[in-house]
Short mmCIF file of C-alpha atoms in Angstrom, two decimals:
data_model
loop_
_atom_site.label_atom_id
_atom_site.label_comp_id
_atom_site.label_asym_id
_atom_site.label_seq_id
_atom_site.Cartn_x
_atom_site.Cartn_y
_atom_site.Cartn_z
CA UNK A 27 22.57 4.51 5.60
CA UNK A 28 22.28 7.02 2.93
CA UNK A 29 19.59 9.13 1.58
CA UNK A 30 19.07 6.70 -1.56
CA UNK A 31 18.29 3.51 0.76
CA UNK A 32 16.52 5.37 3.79
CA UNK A 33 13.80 7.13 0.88
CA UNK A 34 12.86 4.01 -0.47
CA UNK A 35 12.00 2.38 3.20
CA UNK A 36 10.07 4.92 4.36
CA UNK A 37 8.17 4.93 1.48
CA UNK A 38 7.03 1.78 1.96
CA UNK A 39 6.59 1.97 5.54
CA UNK A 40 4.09 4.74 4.72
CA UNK A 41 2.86 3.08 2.32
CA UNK A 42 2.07 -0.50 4.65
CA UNK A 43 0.56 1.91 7.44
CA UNK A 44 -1.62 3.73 5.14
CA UNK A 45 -3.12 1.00 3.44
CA UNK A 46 -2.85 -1.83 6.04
CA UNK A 47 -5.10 -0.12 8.34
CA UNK A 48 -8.41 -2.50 7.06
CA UNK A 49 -5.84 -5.87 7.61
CA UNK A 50 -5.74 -5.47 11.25
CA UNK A 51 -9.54 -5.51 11.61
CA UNK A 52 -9.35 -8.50 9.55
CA UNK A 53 -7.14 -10.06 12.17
CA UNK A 54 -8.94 -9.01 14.89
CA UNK A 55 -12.19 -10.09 13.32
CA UNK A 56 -10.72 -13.13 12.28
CA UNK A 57 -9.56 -14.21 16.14
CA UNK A 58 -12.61 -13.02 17.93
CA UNK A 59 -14.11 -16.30 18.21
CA UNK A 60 -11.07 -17.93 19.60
CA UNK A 61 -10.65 -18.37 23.65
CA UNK A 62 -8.33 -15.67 24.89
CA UNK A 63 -5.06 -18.13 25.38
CA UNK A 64 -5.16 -18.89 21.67
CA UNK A 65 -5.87 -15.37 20.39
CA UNK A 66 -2.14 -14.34 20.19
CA UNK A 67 -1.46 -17.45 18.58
CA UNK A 68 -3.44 -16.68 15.83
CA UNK A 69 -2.78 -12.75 15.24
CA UNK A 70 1.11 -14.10 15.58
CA UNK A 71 1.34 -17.45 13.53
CA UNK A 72 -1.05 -15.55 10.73
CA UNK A 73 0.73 -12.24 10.89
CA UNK A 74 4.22 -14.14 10.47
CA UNK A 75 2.59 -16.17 7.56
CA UNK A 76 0.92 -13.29 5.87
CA UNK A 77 4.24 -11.58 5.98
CA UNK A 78 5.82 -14.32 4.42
CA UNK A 79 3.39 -14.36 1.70
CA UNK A 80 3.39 -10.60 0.89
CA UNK A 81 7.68 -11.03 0.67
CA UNK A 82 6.78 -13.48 -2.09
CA UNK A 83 4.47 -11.74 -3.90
CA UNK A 84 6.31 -8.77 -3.63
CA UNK A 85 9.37 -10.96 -5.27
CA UNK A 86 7.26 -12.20 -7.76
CA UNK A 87 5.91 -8.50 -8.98
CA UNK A 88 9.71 -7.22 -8.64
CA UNK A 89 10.43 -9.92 -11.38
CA UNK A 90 6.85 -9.39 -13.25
CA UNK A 91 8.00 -5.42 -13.27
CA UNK A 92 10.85 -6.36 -15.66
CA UNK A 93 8.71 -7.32 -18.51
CA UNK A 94 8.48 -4.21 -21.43
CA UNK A 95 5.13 -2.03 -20.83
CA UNK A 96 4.81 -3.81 -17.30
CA UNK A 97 5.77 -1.05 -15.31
CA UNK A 98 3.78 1.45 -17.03
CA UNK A 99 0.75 -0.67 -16.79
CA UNK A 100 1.45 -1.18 -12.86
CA UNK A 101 2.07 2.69 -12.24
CA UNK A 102 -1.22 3.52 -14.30
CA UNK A 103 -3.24 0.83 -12.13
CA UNK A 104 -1.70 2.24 -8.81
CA UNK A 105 -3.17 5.65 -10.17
CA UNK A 106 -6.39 3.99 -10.23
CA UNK A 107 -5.68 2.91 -6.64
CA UNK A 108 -4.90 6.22 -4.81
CA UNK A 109 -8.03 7.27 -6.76
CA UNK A 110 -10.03 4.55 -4.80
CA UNK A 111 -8.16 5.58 -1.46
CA UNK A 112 -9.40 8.90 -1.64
CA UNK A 113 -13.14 8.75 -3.14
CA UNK A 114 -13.81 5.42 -1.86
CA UNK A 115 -15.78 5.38 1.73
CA UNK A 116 -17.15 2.05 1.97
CA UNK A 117 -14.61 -0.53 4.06
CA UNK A 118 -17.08 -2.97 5.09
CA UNK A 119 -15.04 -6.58 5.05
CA UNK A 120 -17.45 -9.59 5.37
CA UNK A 121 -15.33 -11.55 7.43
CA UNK A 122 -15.87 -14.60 9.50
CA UNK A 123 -14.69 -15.15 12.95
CA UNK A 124 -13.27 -18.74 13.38
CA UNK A 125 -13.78 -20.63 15.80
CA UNK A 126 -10.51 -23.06 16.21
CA UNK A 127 -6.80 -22.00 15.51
CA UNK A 128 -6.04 -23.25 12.27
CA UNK A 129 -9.42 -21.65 10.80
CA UNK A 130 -8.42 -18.08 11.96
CA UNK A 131 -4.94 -18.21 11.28
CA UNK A 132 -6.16 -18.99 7.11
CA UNK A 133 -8.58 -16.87 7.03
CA UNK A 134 -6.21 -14.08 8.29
CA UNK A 135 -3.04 -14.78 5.44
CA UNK A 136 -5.91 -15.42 2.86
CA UNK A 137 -7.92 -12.28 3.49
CA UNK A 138 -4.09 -10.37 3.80
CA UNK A 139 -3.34 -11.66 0.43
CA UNK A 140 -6.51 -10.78 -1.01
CA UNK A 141 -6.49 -6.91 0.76
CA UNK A 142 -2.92 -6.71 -0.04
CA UNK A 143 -2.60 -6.87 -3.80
CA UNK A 144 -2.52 -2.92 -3.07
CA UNK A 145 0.14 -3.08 -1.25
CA UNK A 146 2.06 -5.53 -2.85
CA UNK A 147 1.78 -3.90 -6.35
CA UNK A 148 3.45 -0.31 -4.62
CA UNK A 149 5.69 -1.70 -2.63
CA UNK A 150 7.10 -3.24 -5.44
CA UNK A 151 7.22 -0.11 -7.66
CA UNK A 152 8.78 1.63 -4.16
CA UNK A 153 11.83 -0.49 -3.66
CA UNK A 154 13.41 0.18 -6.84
CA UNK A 155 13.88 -3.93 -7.48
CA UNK A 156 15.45 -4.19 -4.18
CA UNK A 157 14.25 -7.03 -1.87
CA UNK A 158 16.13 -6.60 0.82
CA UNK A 159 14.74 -2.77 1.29
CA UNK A 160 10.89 -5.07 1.10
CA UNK A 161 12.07 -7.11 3.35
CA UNK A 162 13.26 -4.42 5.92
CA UNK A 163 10.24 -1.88 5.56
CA UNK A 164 7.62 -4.80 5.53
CA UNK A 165 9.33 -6.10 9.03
CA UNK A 166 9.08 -2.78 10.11
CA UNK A 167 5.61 -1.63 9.29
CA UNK A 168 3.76 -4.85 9.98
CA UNK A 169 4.35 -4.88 13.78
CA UNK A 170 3.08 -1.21 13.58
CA UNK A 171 0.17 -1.63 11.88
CA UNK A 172 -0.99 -4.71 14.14
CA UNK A 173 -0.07 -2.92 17.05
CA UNK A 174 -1.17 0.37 15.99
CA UNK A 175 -4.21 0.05 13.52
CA UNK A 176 -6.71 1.34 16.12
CA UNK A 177 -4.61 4.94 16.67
CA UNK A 178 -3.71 4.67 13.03
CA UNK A 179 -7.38 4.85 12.14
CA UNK A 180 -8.74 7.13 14.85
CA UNK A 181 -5.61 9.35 13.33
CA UNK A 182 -7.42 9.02 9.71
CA UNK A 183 -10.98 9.51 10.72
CA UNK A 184 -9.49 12.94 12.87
CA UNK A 185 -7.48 13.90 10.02
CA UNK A 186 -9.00 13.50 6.93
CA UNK A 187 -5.75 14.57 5.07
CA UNK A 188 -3.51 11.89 5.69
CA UNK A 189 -6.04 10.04 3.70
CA UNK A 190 -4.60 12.90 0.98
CA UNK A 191 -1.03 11.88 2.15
CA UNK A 192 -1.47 8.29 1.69
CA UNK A 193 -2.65 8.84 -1.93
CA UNK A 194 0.01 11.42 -2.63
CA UNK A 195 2.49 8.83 -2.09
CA UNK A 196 0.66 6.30 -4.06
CA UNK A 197 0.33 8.54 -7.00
CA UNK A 198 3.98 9.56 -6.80
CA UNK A 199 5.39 6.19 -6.10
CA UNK A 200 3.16 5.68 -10.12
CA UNK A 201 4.92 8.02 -11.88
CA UNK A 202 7.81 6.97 -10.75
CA UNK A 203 7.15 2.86 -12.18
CA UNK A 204 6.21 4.69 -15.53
CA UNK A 205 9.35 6.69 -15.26
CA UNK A 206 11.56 3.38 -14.74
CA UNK A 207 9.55 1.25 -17.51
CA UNK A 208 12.40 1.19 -20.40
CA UNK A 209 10.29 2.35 -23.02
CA UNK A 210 9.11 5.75 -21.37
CA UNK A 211 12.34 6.19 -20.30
CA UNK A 212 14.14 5.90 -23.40
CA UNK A 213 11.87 8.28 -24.58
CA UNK A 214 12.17 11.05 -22.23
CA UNK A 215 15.86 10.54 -21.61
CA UNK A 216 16.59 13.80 -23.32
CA UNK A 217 14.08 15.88 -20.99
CA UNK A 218 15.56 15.07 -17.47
CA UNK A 219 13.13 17.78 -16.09
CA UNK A 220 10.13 15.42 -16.90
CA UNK A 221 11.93 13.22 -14.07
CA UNK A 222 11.65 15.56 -12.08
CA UNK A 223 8.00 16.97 -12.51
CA UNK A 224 6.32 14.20 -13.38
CA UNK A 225 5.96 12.64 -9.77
CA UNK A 226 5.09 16.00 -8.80
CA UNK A 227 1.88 16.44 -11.11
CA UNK A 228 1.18 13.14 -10.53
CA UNK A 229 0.57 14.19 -6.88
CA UNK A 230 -1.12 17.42 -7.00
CA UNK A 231 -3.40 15.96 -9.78
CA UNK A 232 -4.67 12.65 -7.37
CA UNK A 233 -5.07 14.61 -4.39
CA UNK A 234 -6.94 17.60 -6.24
CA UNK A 235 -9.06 15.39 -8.31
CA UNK A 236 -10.04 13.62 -5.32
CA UNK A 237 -10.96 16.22 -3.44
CA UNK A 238 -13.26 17.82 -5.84
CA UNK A 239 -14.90 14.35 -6.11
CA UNK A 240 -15.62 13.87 -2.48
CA UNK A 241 -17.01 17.19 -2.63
CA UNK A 242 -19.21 16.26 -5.39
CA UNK A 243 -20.28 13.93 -3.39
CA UNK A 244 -20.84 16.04 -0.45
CA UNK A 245 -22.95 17.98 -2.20
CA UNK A 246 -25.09 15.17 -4.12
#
């Protein structure tokens, strides 16, 4: 596997555990009121059906992405998102235990689709219009983040700065889905080095802006 495959799925692998920490509490949440024997049965029949939903979405926005001005719109709204990553502190998700199988497992996929328009939208803009690399990284990343969220977010609240990484890649994964939209590219096609610095800003100006923010509101 070569460089130009592996980048993309680790992109979005990083990108699924960073933002797909809040989805396992929803699962968890979600099964609590279940008797033990079914619990598994619920985190695995709504994890499978969430994943299948997220693969379609994501197929959907790969398609959506192809439209003029689309791409720059998504990369400017995933902006806005590593903005809310950063300088956004309250993850409190009213969610309802059920109390059968059936209940659970929907309120899992529907709360995953709901929590995972996030993820959907940079995946999308990560995999270069490849669905096979979604595929892979989502099949990857899920089991990971099910299995994982509680170190995953113990790992966040200890270090603030992957927080900063997380939003980093967002913001970089943006300016590259405005690079790719046909219109800015045809414009910048004679200044390759924009290609190449653009992502760049785009990174150092999300994580610096919101650190200055959360220290404004440190202060305040």
């Amino acid at each position: 596997m070569n460089w130009d495959m592996l980048e993309p799925i680790l992109i979005i692998i990083s990108i699924d555990i960073i933002l797909g920490g809040d989805n396992a509490i929803v699962i968890a949440l979600a099964s609590r009121n279940l008797p033990k024997h079914q619990r598994n049965k619920a985190i695995f029949l709504g994890t499978g059906l969430a994943i299948a939903a997220r693969i379609l979405l994501t197929a959907v926005a790969l398609y959506l992405l192809q439209i003029p001005y689309l791409q720059l719109v998504g990369g400017l709204f995933l902006f806005y998102i590593a903005m809310q990553l950063l300088t956004d502190n309250d993850d409190n998700q009213d969610i309802h235990g059920g109390d059968n199988l059936m209940t659970a497992v929907k309120t899992i996929v529907l709360a995953d689709i709901v929590m995972g328009f996030d993820n959907v939208l940079a995946i999308a803009g990560a995999s270069h219009n490849n669905i096979v690399l979604v595929v892979f990284g989502l099949l990857i990343s899920v089991p990971i983040i099910i299995w994982g969220s509680r170190f995953i977010l113990l790992l966040m609240d200890k270090f603030p700065l992957l927080i900063y990484f997380g939003a980093g890649l967002l913001a970089y994964t943006a300016a590259e889905m405005m690079i790719e939209d046909h219109s800015v590219s045809y414009l910048i096609m004679d200044y390759p080095e924009v290609k190449v610095w653009m992502p760049v800003l785009s990174v150092v100006a999300v994580t610096f802006t919101g650190y200055f923010v959360n220290k404004r509101k440190e202060r305040t």
